[in-house]
Amino acid sequence: MIVDNALYRKGVRVPVDGDGASLGDARVPCASGDFQWIGIHDPTPAELKQIATTFGLHPLAVEDAGDSHQRPKVERYGDTLFLVLKTLWYIDEEDAVETGEINLFVGPDFVVTVRHGEGIDLATSRRDLEHRAKVLQHGPMAVMYAICDRVVDEYERVGAALEIDVDEVEESVFSPARSDDSVRIYALKREIAEVRRAVMPLREPMRRFAAGQLEGIDEQTATYFRDVADHLHRVSEVVDNLDTLLSTAFDAHLARISVQQNDDMRKISAGAAIVVVPTMIAGIYGMNFDHMPELHWKYGYGFAWALMIGTALSLVALFKKSGWL
Amino acid sequence: MIVDNALYRKGVRVPVDGDGASLGDARVPCASGDFQWIGIHDPTPAELKQIATTFGLHPLAVEDAGDSHQRPKVERYGDTLFLVLKTLWYIDEEDAVETGEINLFVGPDFVVTVRHGEGIDLATSRRDLEHRAKVLQHGPMAVMYAICDRVVDEYERVGAALEIDVDEVEESVFSPARSDDSVRIYALKREIAEVRRAVMPLREPMRRFAAGQLEGIDEQTATYFRDVADHLHRVSEVVDNLDTLLSTAFDAHLARISVQQNDDMRKISAGAAIVVVPTMIAGIYGMNFDHMPELHWKYGYGFAWALMIGTALSLVALFKKSGWL
Amino acid sequence: MIVDNALYRKGVRVPVDGDGASLGDARVPCASGDFQWIGIHDPTPAELKQIATTFGLHPLAVEDAGDSHQRPKVERYGDTLFLVLKTLWYIDEEDAVETGEINLFVGPDFVVTVRHGEGIDLATSRRDLEHRAKVLQHGPMAVMYAICDRVVDEYERVGAALEIDVDEVEESVFSPARSDDSVRIYALKREIAEVRRAVMPLREPMRRFAAGQLEGIDEQTATYFRDVADHLHRVSEVVDNLDTLLSTAFDAHLARISVQQNDDMRKISAGAAIVVVPTMIAGIYGMNFDHMPELHWKYGYGFAWALMIGTALSLVALFKKSGWL
Amino acid sequence: MIVDNALYRKGVRVPVDGDGASLGDARVPCASGDFQWIGIHDPTPAELKQIATTFGLHPLAVEDAGDSHQRPKVERYGDTLFLVLKTLWYIDEEDAVETGEINLFVGPDFVVTVRHGEGIDLATSRRDLEHRAKVLQHGPMAVMYAICDRVVDEYERVGAALEIDVDEVEESVFSPARSDDSVRIYALKREIAEVRRAVMPLREPMRRFAAGQLEGIDEQTATYFRDVADHLHRVSEVVDNLDTLLSTAFDAHLARISVQQNDDMRKISAGAAIVVVPTMIAGIYGMNFDHMPELHWKYGYGFAWALMIGTALSLVALFKKSGWL
Amino acid sequence: MIVDNALYRKGVRVPVDGDGASLGDARVPCASGDFQWIGIHDPTPAELKQIATTFGLHPLAVEDAGDSHQRPKVERYGDTLFLVLKTLWYIDEEDAVETGEINLFVGPDFVVTVRHGEGIDLATSRRDLEHRAKVLQHGPMAVMYAICDRVVDEYERVGAALEIDVDEVEESVFSPARSDDSVRIYALKREIAEVRRAVMPLREPMRRFAAGQLEGIDEQTATYFRDVADHLHRVSEVVDNLDTLLSTAFDAHLARISVQQNDDMRKISAGAAIVVVPTMIAGIYGMNFDHMPELHWKYGYGFAWALMIGTALSLVALFKKSGWL
């Protein structure tokens, strides 16, 4: 499905005839310096094939663009650059990170963006960019920059959300309440791995774009990509840091369980002692010897109670003092 | 045993005289641009020797080809390339990864494929390739590509199967049921190591093929190998990710055991208390003091029962409230 | 807010007219070899914009300078160098490391320093530098050196404070007292991670400055930066070492908990035995057989007591000897 | 002690006069293309000195050759190559890896091999090589290849033996029998470390020999060394894999201990319950109330037994069902 | 304090006038090819300053030389090389590694050695070197070699001492005796970290010296440094190996604690059973039923004893058989 299709001349959107045309007729003739940007969402294989024919895209790249389980990468086919970006966004209700995919074909005078799944909306990126004629003037590379910037911004938001999650886990681990944090830690580690799989493969190509080691990227565009690369670097640092923090938190969780078990064991033992010692006393006065003077005392029974309660209370005091209760 | 033997001219299979000939006569005269592809399965040393003489292969490479415990590698002997590939496939019934081996000798006008063990069938690769004349035109390198592609596709299938296995383990670890997941995790880690041993050594040569850094690989073939390298990269990422997930799952498993032991200990202690306290009461009324008024009450016995049951029920309530039962 | 603003000629501060002027008029005309150093603290976006216009700074760098959550980095925009430094200082009362940020714009004839948050005071650096005319003569690079030196010195102080903290943790872990060191270890690991995030990204640029691989750094200034790079290296080593020490200490902590639990269990069991065995004896003499000679002995009851106390004492002796008590 | 001393001409052994001569006279005049190979075993310092003088070896290399605790290395002294190889062999009876050392001095027309300790016998290598005139023709480098090949072959045998040991440990860890596998795992890890110390330092020089980056190694000899390098690579992979397997097995061992402890605890608790509940019942009927109707029933005693046995059996059934017994 | 001061000409010590002179006059005029070696121990800042002026040393290097907490490094200031070496030695009585520091200033015709702390004595190095005129002839670089060699030799001695310590720990961990090895392992890990901090930073500069990549190092001196680099490499391998061994030993220690706890728990439970079962029997015969035939038997009491002792003995036998006792 075509989401939007426009021609840009000197950084300004030019009205295009037949905006709602079929994919086969989507190509707009470009004068020198112009470029076309067409956005597609969840295309069928047939639609992709039409687009491929219209813009002369390489079959292998088109095959990849039809599959939403690619790893992020940048590949060059002739004078067309093919970019696969993983989009990430955070669903607050589920404390979960969701992933989508954006494919970009960046030619000398066109950009084709193919988006899979929900999540990041390219329409806002396009609108933003259309208000920044100065950036848009740099042609297709400006579009590539705008989309990368948008995607990486979302990465940073995801990173920030995960930081809050890790803070929560941390608090839970060190709170006196007993909680089974291992499920939560595991889930977070899985999500961090997902973020890393989206972020890491992009770092090298962004670095290369930032260094201007790519035909078609002038120095000023390179500066923009340096900004993207820098943000990407920040995300990857945040995520690495969270990962090691979680590992440490997990170890602390283990130590905590052991300490709690120890505390429980001592509490239990103290409790047992308080019952077992009076039982022994009762047992003694339950013996059947002929000559047991205490049994015939007038206050013998009271004495036995006093003894039992007394030892029990002494034990309570003793255990309280030694921290077992 | 010769499995198949054919001559290819401009991407088309040419009928060969004496198709069922012995290995010593297997060589077919090739015109310029033609090439011969002969497939052998589980050859005897004698057969290998014949093939070596017929195609002028290097003794060290032939020695390696006769041994099915090679590590994956790519070596050049004069103008012949020698490739060792590990084939992997997943046996559903046993949740196990099996390994085989394919050796390729790729000369200027011939390809000799030597397959050890069961598993991946090269006949289908050959048939597929024969239907893609455009690819087959690129000569022996196209055959090499087709086989690598087939092998790596199978890697991806194995990776996907292992992902399901890991999901199962994960579920089992975090399910409330007690299960000894360490055996399963260990077995999976062993299999992941096996996959990694097949995948990792291939990454560097495939990258080199993809970059066209090999005589005989033109730009278009390089593009194909880039696809293979990309898939290989994806498999290795999947497998690395699974490995770290399993390690984390293992840690969680350990934490789970500790937590369960703690729960058990508390449950046991609570149970013990419910028995031990009435025993103490019974002991008290089993004492033999002369003056124990309760003993002579009419409802003394009932009172004792009430006391015992009452304390027991109070303890149950208490432990339920504090989560010990 | 402008903190200080001065012109330096041949290493000497030159009185500037309108020292308290607004940011828009802050630029002072520089003769060849002179340079201006203006220091700003917690600027508003509007102030930053004025400064940017006055000194012709790149919008992306200025945007970064307004945000106090940058990662340390060095970037070149035309002939201006943009430096982001994390400042660290140690708060004794809270055993905590605090972070701030300093941004530097180093042009051919000006230095703009933008400081966020509290902590390190650049006024003292400026005063120190003004007393070292020989260093100050090297121009803006000397200011950059002085600030880096100051910041890194503070890193070393933080490192030393953390070393003391780790020593305390270590002592606590190995002391016979029971202490829950996991919270402390976790907190320290978090702070070490923070230090590392400040230190690590600076190492590569400082190494480059030290090697003189930067326009505007002459050999002598390079020597100064070598000193900074060396200190940075030392801090990072200290911090890495502390991190691994903490990990080892944590493992030891875990082992300690286990050993203590074991000790407790044995102590508890010994205690239980001392009560349970007399109870058994009492039970025996509480049996109702017609013919139990001991019951009719004159000193039967005394004998029972002797037996009970005797076995209890023997058990105490036995457990003491075997180290259980 | 001289073990063997011979002159080789065009790949054929030439009878040498005074074969049993003293070390001082051991040098044989070599025509162009000839080379001498002298083998020494456990030389005294004096013998080494004589050899050094005779063949003009560098004092530092000779010093190293006298010490059997060198690390594997390749060094060049003028036109002589000095090689230190660790020999490894596996003693089945002790499940242990033993180490020896071979030093090689490879000059333009001589090879001096100095062997320390038992283990690998170079006599067989020499005999094998003397039957392969084609290889021997390549001169001293062929001898170096033959010895490296022999040593690395032995590494592979050791690797295979360790694989069996690890399989045994694995079986023991996962068998239901209780076994203290930590000693065995530790011992194996120590041996694997020893193998690694022999293997790892050789990889880089062998790679260089295989790439022909050494004066005196022609292309064909390089091919032979490629084979050695490949085997070395395989051993190192095997050994790395075993190491990580052992780590995982160790973790599984730990989990197993915990699970077993848990099982024991539950079994013990169940057993205790079966004794404690009847004790409570007995206690109840041991109370001395005046009015306890059950005591006067005709079958009261039988009823008590029935109650005790009944509850005990119910408990057994309950615990069996819940898997505690 | 000046420890020694001498002039060397063609490898021979030349008597110097005013050997006991003050530091300010310490410089001796050198003819071409001569060089002066002055050794200082624990200098005051003033002494250092004098030396700096006398030999024209760089202020930053001198500042470092005054501080005994430098990390090992090699720096070039003009034509003077500045070396910081950490000295290590092992104190048998305390099982501890001590550290000191040696700073070297190596100029074209002088060597200034500044030693901090106790430990390695340079006087013996000087005496040894003075007996090796052939080495000493190579000038200041020979002195640098001699000192590095001496320091690294001491590293190897420390490494060997630590190996013995690790062997002891290992024995203690696997001995049946209960020992709290975590303290010892932690202490050893700390010391190994200290050795590593001394050794690691030297490896790269020594490698460079060994490769002759330093002005003033001729090929023969390079050969000497290759020896030093080789020893350094060996130490670092030893130390790395010990570190991983200790980690494995620690894990084994943890497993051991768990196994022992399990053994204890079973022993305790068995012991408890032996007491609790007779108690139950006693309880039964303490019941007050009217009709309990056993109570009226002549040998009823004896029967009860037999029953109690019999069950106790059976339990002992049972537990012995199943390995619980």
Short mmCIF file of C-alpha atoms in Angstrom, two decimals, chain E residues 28-190:
data_model
loop_
_atom_site.label_atom_id
_atom_site.label_comp_id
_atom_site.label_asym_id
_atom_site.label_seq_id
_atom_site.Cartn_x
_atom_site.Cartn_y
_atom_site.Cartn_z
CA VAL E 28 80.96 13.72 35.31
CA PRO E 29 82.26 14.95 31.95
CA CYS E 30 81.93 12.14 29.40
CA ALA E 31 84.19 11.61 26.41
CA SER E 32 82.52 10.25 23.28
CA GLY E 33 81.41 6.65 23.88
CA ASP E 34 81.59 7.02 27.64
CA PHE E 35 78.54 7.14 29.83
CA GLN E 36 77.77 7.83 33.44
CA TRP E 37 75.47 5.75 35.66
CA ILE E 38 74.25 7.34 38.85
CA GLY E 39 72.01 5.47 41.25
CA ILE E 40 69.74 7.27 43.72
CA HIS E 41 67.57 5.83 46.46
CA ASP E 42 64.44 7.46 47.94
CA PRO E 43 65.41 10.99 46.90
CA THR E 44 63.89 14.07 48.49
CA PRO E 45 62.10 16.46 46.12
CA ALA E 46 65.10 18.80 46.45
CA GLU E 47 67.54 16.08 45.46
CA LEU E 48 65.42 15.19 42.48
CA LYS E 49 65.35 18.79 41.40
CA GLN E 50 69.14 19.02 41.55
CA ILE E 51 69.50 15.86 39.49
CA ALA E 52 66.97 17.18 37.00
CA THR E 53 68.94 20.36 36.54
CA THR E 54 72.26 18.55 36.35
CA PHE E 55 71.12 16.09 33.66
CA GLY E 56 68.53 18.29 31.95
CA LEU E 57 65.56 16.06 32.62
CA HIS E 58 62.01 17.01 31.70
CA PRO E 59 59.95 18.44 34.63
CA LEU E 60 56.96 16.13 33.99
CA ALA E 61 59.18 13.04 34.07
CA VAL E 62 60.90 14.25 37.22
CA GLU E 63 57.52 14.87 38.84
CA ASP E 64 56.55 11.26 38.02
CA ALA E 65 59.87 9.97 39.34
CA GLY E 66 59.14 11.60 42.68
CA ASP E 67 55.87 9.79 43.06
CA SER E 68 56.07 6.10 43.86
CA HIS E 69 52.55 5.29 42.63
CA GLN E 70 53.13 5.44 38.92
CA ARG E 71 52.05 2.77 36.51
CA PRO E 72 54.84 1.10 34.51
CA LYS E 73 55.51 2.97 31.31
CA VAL E 74 58.13 4.06 28.82
CA GLU E 75 58.14 7.65 27.61
CA ARG E 76 60.44 9.64 25.42
CA TYR E 77 61.32 13.23 26.30
CA GLY E 78 63.59 14.56 23.59
CA ASP E 79 66.62 12.24 23.48
CA THR E 80 66.03 10.94 27.00
CA LEU E 81 64.02 7.81 27.65
CA PHE E 82 62.01 7.68 30.87
CA LEU E 83 61.15 4.25 32.24
CA VAL E 84 58.95 3.40 35.21
CA LEU E 85 59.28 -0.18 36.45
CA LYS E 86 57.37 -1.76 39.30
CA THR E 87 59.58 -4.08 41.34
CA LEU E 88 57.96 -7.07 42.96
CA TRP E 89 59.28 -9.46 45.57
CA TYR E 90 57.75 -12.18 47.63
CA ILE E 91 57.82 -12.19 51.45
CA ASP E 92 57.71 -15.83 52.49
CA GLU E 93 56.68 -15.19 56.09
CA GLU E 94 53.55 -13.31 55.04
CA ASP E 95 52.78 -15.10 51.78
CA ALA E 96 52.60 -11.60 50.35
CA VAL E 97 53.89 -9.79 47.29
CA GLU E 98 55.52 -6.44 47.97
CA THR E 99 55.98 -3.69 45.42
CA GLY E 100 58.56 -1.01 44.90
CA GLU E 101 59.43 1.22 42.00
CA ILE E 102 62.45 1.97 39.87
CA ASN E 103 62.62 4.98 37.56
CA LEU E 104 65.20 5.17 34.83
CA PHE E 105 66.33 8.18 32.87
CA VAL E 106 68.36 6.91 29.93
CA GLY E 107 70.12 9.61 28.00
CA PRO E 108 72.73 9.37 25.24
CA ASP E 109 75.59 9.34 27.71
CA PHE E 110 74.04 8.82 31.10
CA VAL E 111 71.69 6.64 33.10
CA VAL E 112 69.98 7.91 36.24
CA THR E 113 68.26 5.22 38.29
CA VAL E 114 65.86 6.32 41.02
CA ARG E 115 64.72 3.57 43.36
CA HIS E 116 61.75 3.84 45.75
CA GLY E 117 61.16 1.49 48.67
CA GLU E 118 62.96 -1.68 49.59
CA GLY E 119 63.18 -4.90 47.67
CA ILE E 120 65.36 -5.29 44.64
CA ASP E 121 68.89 -4.06 45.09
CA LEU E 122 70.44 -2.50 42.00
CA ALA E 123 73.97 -2.77 43.44
CA THR E 124 74.13 -6.45 42.53
CA SER E 125 72.87 -5.71 39.01
CA ARG E 126 75.61 -3.15 38.65
CA ARG E 127 78.26 -5.53 39.88
CA ASP E 128 77.07 -8.33 37.58
CA LEU E 129 77.04 -5.97 34.63
CA GLU E 130 80.52 -4.69 35.41
CA HIS E 131 81.73 -8.26 35.00
CA ARG E 132 80.18 -8.52 31.55
CA ALA E 133 82.20 -5.94 29.65
CA LYS E 134 80.85 -7.28 26.35
CA VAL E 135 77.35 -6.33 27.32
CA LEU E 136 78.29 -3.13 29.08
CA GLN E 137 79.95 -1.90 25.91
CA HIS E 138 76.55 -1.30 24.36
CA GLY E 139 76.26 1.78 26.57
CA PRO E 140 73.25 3.12 28.45
CA MET E 141 70.95 0.63 26.71
CA ALA E 142 72.94 -2.20 28.30
CA VAL E 143 72.22 -0.74 31.73
CA MET E 144 68.55 -0.47 30.85
CA TYR E 145 68.60 -4.10 29.71
CA ALA E 146 70.41 -5.25 32.85
CA ILE E 147 67.87 -3.59 35.13
CA CYS E 148 64.85 -4.79 33.16
CA ASP E 149 66.32 -8.28 33.18
CA ARG E 150 66.84 -8.15 36.93
CA VAL E 151 63.33 -6.85 37.59
CA VAL E 152 61.68 -9.40 35.32
CA ASP E 153 63.74 -12.23 36.85
CA GLU E 154 62.25 -11.21 40.17
CA TYR E 155 58.79 -11.30 38.57
CA GLU E 156 59.42 -14.90 37.61
CA ARG E 157 60.44 -15.73 41.16
CA VAL E 158 57.23 -14.13 42.43
CA GLY E 159 55.26 -16.09 39.84
CA ALA E 160 56.84 -19.32 41.03
CA ALA E 161 56.04 -18.48 44.66
CA LEU E 162 52.44 -17.78 43.74
CA GLU E 163 52.26 -21.11 41.93
CA ILE E 164 53.17 -22.81 45.20
CA ASP E 165 50.51 -20.79 47.02
CA VAL E 166 47.89 -21.78 44.50
CA ASP E 167 48.91 -25.42 44.85
CA GLU E 168 48.40 -25.13 48.59
CA VAL E 169 44.98 -23.56 48.16
CA GLU E 170 44.05 -26.27 45.72
CA GLU E 171 45.07 -28.96 48.17
CA SER E 172 43.13 -27.26 50.93
CA VAL E 173 40.00 -26.96 48.77
CA PHE E 174 40.00 -30.62 47.87
CA SER E 175 41.06 -31.96 51.26
CA PRO E 176 38.24 -33.50 53.28
CA ALA E 177 38.92 -31.05 56.11
CA ARG E 178 36.57 -28.09 56.27
CA SER E 179 38.46 -24.92 55.60
CA ASP E 180 37.32 -21.46 54.71
CA ASP E 181 39.42 -21.06 51.60
CA SER E 182 37.62 -18.01 50.31
CA VAL E 183 39.80 -15.60 52.30
CA ARG E 184 42.96 -17.20 50.95
CA ILE E 185 41.69 -17.30 47.37
CA TYR E 186 40.64 -13.66 47.57
CA ALA E 187 44.03 -12.62 48.93
CA LEU E 188 45.83 -14.52 46.19
CA LYS E 189 43.62 -12.99 43.52
CA ARG E 190 44.49 -9.57 44.86
#
